Each structure stands twice: as structure tokens, then as C-alpha cells.
Coordinates of N, CA and C in Angstrom, one line a residue:
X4 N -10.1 -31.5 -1.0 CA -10.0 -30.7 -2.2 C -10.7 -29.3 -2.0
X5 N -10.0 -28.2 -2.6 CA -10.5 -26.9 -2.4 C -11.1 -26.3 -3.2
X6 N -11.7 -25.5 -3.3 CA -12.1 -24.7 -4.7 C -11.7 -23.8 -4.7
X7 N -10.8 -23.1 -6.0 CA -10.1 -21.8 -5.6 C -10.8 -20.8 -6.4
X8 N -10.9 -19.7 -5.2 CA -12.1 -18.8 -6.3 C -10.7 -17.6 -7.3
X9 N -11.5 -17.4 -9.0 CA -11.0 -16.4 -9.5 C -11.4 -15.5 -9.8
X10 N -10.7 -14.2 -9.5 CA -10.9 -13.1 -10.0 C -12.0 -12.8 -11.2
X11 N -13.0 -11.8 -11.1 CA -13.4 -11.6 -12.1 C -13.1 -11.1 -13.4
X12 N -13.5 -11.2 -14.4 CA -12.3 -11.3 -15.7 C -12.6 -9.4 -15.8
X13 N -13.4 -8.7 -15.3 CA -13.2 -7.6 -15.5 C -12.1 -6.3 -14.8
X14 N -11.5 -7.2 -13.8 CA -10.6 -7.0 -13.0 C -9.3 -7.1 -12.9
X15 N -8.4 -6.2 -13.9 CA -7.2 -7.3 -14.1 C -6.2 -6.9 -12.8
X16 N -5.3 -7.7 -12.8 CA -4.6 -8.1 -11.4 C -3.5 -6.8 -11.6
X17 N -2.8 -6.4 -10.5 CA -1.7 -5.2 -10.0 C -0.8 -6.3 -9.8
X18 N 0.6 -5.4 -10.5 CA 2.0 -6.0 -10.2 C 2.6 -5.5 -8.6
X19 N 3.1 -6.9 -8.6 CA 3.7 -6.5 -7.0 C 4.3 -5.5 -6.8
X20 N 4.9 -5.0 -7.8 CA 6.3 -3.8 -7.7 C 5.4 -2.6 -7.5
X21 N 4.1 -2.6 -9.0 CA 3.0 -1.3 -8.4 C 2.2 -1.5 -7.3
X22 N 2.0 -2.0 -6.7 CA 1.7 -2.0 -5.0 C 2.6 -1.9 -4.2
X23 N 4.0 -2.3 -4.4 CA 4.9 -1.5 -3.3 C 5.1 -0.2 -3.5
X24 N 5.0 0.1 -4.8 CA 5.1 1.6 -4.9 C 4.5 2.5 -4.3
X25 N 3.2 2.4 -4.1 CA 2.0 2.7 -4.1 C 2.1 3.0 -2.5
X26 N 2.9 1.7 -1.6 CA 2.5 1.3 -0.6 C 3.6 2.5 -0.2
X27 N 4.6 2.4 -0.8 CA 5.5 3.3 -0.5 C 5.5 4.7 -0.6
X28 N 4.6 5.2 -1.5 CA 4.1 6.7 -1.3 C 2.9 6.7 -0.3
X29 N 2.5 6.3 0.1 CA 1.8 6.5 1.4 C 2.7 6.8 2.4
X30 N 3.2 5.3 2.4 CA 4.0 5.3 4.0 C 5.2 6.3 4.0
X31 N 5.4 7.0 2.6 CA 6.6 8.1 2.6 C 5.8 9.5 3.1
X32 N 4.7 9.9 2.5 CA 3.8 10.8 3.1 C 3.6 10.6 4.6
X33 N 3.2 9.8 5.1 CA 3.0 9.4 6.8 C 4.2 9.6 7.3
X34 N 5.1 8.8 7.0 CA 6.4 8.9 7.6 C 7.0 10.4 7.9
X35 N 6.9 11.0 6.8 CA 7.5 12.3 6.8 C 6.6 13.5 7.8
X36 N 5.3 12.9 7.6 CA 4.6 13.7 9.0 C 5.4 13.6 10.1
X37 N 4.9 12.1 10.2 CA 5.2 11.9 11.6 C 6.4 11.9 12.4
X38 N 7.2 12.2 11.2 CA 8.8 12.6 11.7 C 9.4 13.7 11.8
X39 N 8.9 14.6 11.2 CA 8.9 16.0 11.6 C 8.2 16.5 13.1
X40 N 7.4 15.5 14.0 CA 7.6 15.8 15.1 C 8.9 14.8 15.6
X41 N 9.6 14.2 15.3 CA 10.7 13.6 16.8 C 11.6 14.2 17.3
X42 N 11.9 14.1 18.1 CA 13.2 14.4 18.3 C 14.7 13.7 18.6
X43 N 15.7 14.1 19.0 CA 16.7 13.7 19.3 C 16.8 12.9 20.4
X44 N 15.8 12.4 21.4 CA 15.9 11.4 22.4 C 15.8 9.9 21.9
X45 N 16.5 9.0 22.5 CA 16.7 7.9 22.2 C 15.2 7.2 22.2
X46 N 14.7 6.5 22.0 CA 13.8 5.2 21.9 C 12.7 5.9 21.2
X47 N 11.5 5.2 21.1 CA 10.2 5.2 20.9 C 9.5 6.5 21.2
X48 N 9.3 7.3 20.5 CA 8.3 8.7 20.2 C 6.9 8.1 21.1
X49 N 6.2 8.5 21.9 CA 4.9 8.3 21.2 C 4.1 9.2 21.0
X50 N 4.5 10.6 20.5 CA 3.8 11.7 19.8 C 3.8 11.1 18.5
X51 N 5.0 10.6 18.2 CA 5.5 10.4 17.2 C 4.7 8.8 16.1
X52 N 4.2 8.1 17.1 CA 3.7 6.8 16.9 C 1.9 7.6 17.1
X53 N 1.3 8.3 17.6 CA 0.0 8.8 17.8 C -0.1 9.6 16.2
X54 N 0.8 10.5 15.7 CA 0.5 11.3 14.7 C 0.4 10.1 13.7
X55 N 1.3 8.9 13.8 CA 1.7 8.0 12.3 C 0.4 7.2 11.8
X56 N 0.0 7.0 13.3 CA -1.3 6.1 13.3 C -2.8 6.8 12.7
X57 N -2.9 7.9 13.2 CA -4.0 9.0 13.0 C -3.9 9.7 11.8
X58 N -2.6 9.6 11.0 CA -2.4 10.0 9.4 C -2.4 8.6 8.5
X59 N -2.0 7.8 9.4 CA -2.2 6.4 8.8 C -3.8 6.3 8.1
X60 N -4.9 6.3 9.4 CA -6.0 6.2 9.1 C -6.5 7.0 8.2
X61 N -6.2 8.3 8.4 CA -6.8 9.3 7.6 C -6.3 8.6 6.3
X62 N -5.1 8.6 5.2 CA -4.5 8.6 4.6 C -5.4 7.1 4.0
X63 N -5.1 6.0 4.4 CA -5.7 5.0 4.0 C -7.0 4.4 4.4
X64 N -8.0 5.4 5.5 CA -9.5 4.7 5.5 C -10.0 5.5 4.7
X65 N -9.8 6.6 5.7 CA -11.1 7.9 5.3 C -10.9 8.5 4.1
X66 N -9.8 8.7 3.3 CA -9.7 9.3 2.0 C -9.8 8.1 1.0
X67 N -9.4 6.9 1.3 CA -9.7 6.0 0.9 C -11.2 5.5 0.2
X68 N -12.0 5.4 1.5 CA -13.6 5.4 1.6 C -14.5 6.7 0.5
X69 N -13.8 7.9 1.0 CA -14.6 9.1 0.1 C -14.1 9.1 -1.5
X70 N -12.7 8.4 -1.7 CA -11.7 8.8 -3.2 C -12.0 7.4 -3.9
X71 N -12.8 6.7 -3.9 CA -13.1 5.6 -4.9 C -12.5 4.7 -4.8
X72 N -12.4 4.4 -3.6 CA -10.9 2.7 -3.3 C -9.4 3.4 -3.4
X73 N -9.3 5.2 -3.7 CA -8.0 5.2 -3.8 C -7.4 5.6 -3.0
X74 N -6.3 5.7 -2.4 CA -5.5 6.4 -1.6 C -4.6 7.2 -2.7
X75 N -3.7 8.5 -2.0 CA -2.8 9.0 -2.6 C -1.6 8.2 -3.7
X76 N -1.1 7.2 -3.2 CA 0.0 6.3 -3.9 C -0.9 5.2 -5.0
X77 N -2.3 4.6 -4.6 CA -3.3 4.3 -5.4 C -3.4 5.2 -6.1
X78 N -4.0 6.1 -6.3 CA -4.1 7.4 -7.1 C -3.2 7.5 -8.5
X79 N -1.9 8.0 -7.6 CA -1.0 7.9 -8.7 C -0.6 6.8 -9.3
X80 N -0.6 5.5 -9.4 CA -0.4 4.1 -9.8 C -2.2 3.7 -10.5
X81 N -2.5 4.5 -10.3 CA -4.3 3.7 -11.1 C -4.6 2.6 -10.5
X82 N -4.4 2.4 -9.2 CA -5.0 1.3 -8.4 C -6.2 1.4 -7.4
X83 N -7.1 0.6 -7.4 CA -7.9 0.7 -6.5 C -8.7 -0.7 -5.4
X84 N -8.7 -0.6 -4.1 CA -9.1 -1.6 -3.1 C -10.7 -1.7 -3.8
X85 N -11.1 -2.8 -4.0 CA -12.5 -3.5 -3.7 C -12.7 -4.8 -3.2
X86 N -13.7 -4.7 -2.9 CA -14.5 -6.0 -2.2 C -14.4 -7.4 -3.1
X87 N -13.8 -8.5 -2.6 CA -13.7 -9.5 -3.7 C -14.8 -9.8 -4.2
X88 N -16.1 -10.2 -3.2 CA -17.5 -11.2 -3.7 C -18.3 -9.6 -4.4
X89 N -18.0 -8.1 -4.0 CA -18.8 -7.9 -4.5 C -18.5 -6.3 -5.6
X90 N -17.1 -6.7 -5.5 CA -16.4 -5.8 -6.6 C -16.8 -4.1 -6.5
X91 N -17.2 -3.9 -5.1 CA -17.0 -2.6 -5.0 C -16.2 -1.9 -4.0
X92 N -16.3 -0.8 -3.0 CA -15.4 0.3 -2.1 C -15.6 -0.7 -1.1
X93 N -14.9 -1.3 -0.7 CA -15.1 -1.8 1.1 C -15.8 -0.8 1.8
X94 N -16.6 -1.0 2.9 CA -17.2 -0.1 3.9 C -16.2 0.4 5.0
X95 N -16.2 1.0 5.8 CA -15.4 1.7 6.6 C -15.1 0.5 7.1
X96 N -15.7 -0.6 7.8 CA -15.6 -1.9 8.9 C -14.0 -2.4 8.1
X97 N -14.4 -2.9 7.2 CA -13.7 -3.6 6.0 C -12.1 -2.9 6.1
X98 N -12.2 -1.5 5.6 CA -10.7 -0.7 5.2 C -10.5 -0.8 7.0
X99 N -11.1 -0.8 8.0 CA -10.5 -0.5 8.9 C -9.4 -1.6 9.8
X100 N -10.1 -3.1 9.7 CA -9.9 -4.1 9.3 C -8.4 -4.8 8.6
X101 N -8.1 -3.7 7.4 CA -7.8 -4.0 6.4 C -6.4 -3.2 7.1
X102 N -6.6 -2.0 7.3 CA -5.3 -0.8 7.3 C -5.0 -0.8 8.9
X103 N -5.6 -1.7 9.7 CA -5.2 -1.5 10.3 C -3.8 -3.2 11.1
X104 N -3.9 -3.7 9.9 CA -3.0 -5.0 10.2 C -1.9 -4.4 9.7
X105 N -2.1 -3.7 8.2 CA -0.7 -3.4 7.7 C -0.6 -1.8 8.0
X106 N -1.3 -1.2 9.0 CA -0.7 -0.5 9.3 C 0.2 -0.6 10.7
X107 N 0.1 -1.7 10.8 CA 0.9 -2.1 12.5 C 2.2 -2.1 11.9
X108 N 2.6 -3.0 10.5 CA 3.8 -3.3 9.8 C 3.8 -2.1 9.6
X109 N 3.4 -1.1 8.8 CA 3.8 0.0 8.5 C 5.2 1.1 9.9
X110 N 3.5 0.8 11.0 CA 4.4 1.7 12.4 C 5.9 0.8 12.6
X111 N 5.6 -0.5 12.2 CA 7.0 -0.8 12.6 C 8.1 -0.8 11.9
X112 N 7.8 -0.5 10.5 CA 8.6 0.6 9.4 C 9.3 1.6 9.7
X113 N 8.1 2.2 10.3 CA 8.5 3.4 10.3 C 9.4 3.3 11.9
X114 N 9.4 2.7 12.9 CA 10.5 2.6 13.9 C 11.8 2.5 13.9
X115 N 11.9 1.0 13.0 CA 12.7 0.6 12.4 C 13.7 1.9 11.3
X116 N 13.0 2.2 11.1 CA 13.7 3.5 9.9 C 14.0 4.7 11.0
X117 N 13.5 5.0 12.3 CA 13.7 6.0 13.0 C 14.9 5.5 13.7
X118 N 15.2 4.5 13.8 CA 16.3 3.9 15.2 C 17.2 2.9 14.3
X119 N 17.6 2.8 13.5 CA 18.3 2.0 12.2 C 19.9 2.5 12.5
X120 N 19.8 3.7 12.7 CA 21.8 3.8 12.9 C 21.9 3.6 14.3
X121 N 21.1 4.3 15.5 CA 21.4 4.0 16.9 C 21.0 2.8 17.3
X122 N 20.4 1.9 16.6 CA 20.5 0.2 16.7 C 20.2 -0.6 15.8
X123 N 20.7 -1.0 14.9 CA 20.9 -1.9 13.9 C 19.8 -3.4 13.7
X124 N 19.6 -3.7 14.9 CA 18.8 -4.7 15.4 C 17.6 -4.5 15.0
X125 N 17.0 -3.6 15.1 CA 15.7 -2.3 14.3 C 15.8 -3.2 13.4
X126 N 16.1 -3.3 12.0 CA 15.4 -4.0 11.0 C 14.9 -5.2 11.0
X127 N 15.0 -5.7 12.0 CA 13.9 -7.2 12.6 C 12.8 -6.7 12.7
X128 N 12.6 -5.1 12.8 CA 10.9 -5.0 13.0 C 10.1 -4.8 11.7
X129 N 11.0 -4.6 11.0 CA 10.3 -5.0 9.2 C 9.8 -6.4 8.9
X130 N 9.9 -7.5 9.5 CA 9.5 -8.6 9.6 C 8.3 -9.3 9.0
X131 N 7.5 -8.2 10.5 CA 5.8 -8.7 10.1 C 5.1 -8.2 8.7
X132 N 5.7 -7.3 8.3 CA 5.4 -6.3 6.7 C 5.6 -7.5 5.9
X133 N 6.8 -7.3 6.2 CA 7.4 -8.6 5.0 C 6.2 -10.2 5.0
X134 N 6.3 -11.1 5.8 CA 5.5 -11.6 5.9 C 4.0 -11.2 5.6
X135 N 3.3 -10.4 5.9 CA 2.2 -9.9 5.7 C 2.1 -9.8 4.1
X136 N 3.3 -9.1 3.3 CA 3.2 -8.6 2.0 C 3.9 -10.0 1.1
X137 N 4.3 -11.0 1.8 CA 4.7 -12.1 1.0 C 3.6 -13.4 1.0
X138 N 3.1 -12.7 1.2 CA 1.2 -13.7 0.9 C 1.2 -13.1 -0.2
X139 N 1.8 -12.4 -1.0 CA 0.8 -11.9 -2.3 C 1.8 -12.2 -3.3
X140 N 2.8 -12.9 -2.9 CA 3.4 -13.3 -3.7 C 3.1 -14.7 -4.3
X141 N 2.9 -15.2 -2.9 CA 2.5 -16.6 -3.1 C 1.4 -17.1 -3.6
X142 N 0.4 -16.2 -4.0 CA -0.9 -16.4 -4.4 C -1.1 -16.0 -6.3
X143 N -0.8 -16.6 -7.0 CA -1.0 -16.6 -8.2 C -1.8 -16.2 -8.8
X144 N -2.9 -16.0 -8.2 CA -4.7 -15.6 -8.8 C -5.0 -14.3 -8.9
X145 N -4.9 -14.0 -6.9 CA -5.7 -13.0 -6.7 C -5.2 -12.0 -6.2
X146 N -3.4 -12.3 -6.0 CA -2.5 -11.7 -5.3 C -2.9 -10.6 -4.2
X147 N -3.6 -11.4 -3.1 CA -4.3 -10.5 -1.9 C -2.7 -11.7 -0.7
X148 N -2.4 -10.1 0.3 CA -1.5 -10.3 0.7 C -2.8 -10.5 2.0
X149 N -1.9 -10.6 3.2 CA -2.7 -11.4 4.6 C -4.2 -10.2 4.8
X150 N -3.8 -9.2 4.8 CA -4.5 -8.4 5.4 C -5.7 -8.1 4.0
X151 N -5.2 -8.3 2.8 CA -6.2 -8.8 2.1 C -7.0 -9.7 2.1
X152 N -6.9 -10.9 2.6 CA -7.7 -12.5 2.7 C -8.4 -11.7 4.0
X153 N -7.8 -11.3 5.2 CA -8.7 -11.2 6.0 C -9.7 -10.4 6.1
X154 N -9.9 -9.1 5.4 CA -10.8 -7.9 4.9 C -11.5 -8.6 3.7
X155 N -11.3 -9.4 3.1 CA -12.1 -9.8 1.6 C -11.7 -8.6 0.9
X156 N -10.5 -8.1 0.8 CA -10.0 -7.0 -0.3 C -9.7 -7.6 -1.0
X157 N -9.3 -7.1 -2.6 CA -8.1 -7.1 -3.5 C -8.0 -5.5 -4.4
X158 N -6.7 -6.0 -4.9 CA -6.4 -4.4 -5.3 C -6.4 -4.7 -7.2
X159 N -7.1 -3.6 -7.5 CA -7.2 -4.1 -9.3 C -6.9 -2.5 -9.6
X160 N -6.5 -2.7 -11.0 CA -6.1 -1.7 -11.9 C -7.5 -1.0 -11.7
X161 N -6.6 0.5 -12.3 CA -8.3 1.6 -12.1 C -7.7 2.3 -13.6
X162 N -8.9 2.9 -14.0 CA -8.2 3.7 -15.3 C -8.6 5.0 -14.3
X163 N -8.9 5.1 -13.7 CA -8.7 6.5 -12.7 C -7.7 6.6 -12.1
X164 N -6.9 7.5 -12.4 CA -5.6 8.0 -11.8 C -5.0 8.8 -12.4
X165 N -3.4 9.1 -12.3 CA -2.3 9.8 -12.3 C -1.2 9.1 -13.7
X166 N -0.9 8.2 -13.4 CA -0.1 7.1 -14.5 C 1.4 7.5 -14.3
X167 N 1.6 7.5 -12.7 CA 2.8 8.0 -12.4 C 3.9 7.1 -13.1
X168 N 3.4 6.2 -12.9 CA 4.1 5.2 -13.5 C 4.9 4.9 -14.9
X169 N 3.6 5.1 -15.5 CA 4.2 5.2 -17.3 C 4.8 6.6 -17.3
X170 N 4.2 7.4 -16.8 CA 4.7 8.7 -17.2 C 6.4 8.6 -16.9
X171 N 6.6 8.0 -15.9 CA 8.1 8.0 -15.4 C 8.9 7.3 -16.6
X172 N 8.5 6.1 -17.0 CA 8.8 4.9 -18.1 C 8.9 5.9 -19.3
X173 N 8.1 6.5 -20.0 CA 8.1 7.9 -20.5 C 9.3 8.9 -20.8
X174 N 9.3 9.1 -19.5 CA 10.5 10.3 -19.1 C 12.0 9.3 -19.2
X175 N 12.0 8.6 -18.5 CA 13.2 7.1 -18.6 C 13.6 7.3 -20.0
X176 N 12.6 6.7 -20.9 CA 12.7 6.3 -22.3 C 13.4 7.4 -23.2
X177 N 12.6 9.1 -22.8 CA 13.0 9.9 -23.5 C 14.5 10.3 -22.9
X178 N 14.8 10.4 -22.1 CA 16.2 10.5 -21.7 C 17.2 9.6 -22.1
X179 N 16.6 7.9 -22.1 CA 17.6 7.4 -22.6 C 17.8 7.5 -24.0
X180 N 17.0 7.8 -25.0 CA 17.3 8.3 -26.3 C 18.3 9.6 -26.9
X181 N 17.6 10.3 -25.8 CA 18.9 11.7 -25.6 C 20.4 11.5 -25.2
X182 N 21.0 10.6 -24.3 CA 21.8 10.4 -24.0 C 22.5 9.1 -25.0
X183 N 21.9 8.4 -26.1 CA 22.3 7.6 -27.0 C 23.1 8.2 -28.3
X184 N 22.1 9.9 -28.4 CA 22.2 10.5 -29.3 C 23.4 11.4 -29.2

């Protein structure tokens, strides 16, 4: 028999969709660095894999660490990384830990997306992401995906942010009223 630990009630849980979002304005910012150096030669950059990794970190330790659990895509979504047992910023060990499992899925995102028409086969390297990010599906509680369990992260709503999100729902809403009318 196990004991499953829950969330603190002060903490309410992030929708999967606002963490892919989230996850996706990151890796859209990185990506777009780090692709603005490639070029037109066939295979694997590794200027190209050195800049993704080194904006990776930047992007999700160290702005991370100094911005209150947020990253850029956290930010705009009101989400923020804490410590499960102790409900605060992870220490650098922690986010490093943490960004650096799903940033391996990330680089292999981002491959996969660079070599997608010149080899098709490429989207097998989305794999480990997928896996990685479907632990959080399966976890009903505390929806911490792999690299969450292993860092002792979870990601909770923040009232700090942007509210890109409603704001969009917002904009959606008032448009579809305009176009009813």
C-alpha cells in the first residue's frame, strides 16, 4: 500500500493545455534563436544545438531562479515552478535537474522541427517529450510530469503574471459577438 501525497490546498493545480502553452512559448523563443543561426547544410547544426542549450538554460534556470519560479511562457500564463515538500523557488541544483531532462526533449524538438521535410523519420525524435509530458497526464493529484517527480517540482497557478490567456478568451469572445452581430 502507498500513500499518496496531496497537494497543498493553497496551491491550485495548472491545466495541461496551460503548461503546454507555456511550454511552447519558451521553446518558440529558443527555437527561433537558435535557428536563426542554421544553415542550409543537411544534418545536425552544432552551433545550432550549443546556442539552443545555452538559451535553454538561460531561459528556464537562471531567469527562472531570479523571476519568482517564472519563466517567459510561465509569466504570461500566471504559472509558477515550486518545491513540492516546501512550496517555494527550487534552488539552482533543482531547476537544473529539472530543465535539463526536458530540455533534452525540447533539443530533440527542436531537430525534429529543423529536419521534418528533408526526413520525415525526424518526428520519432518527439518521443521522449511526449513520454516525459504524459506522466502528467496520468497523475490526477499533482500533475508533475517525469522531470517533475524527479526535481520534487510542481507547477501551480501564480496571480503574478500576464493572463495571456484570458486576455486571448477576451479578445475570442469579443470578436465572436461582433461577427454574430
Amino acid at each position: 500500500m502507498t500513500i499518496e501525497r496531496l497537494p497543498p490546498p493553497q496551491y491550485p493545480r495548472v491545466e495541461f493545455v496551460r503548461r503546454g502553452l507555456a511550454f511552447g512559448i519558451d521553446f518558440l523563443i529558443v527555437w527561433l534563436l537558435s535557428s536563426l543561426l542554421g544553415t542550409s547544410a543537411l544534418g545536425i547544426q552544432i552551433l545550432q544545438i550549443l546556442v539552443f542549450a545555452i538559451a535553454w538554460l538561460v531561459l528556464r534556470v537562471v531567469v527562472v531562479y531570479n523571476n519568482q519560479g517564472q519563466s517567459l511562457g510561465r509569466y504570461a500564463l500566471d504559472m509558477r515552478v515550486l518545491e513540492v515538500e516546501r512550496g517555494r523557488v527550487p534552488d539552482l541544483q533543482s531547476l537544473l535537474k529539472r530543465e535539463s531532462i526536458v530540455g533534452v526533449g525540447a533539443l530533440l524538438l527542436s531537430i525534429a522541427l529543423n529536419n521534418i521535410i528533408r526526413n520525415p523519420t525526424a518526428i520519432l525524435l518527439i518521443l521522449p517529450l511526449a513520454i516525459d509530458c504524459g506522466a502528467a497526464v496520468s497523475d490526477p493529484q499533482l500533475r508533475q510530469t517525469w522531470h517533475d517527480r524527479y526535481a520534487r517540482t510542481m507547477i501551480v497557478s501564480s496571480r503574478r503574471g500576464y493572463s495571456l490567456d484570458i486576455k486571448v478568451k477576451r479578445i475570442l469572445e469579443s470578436v465572436r459577438r461582433n461577427v454574430r452581430k
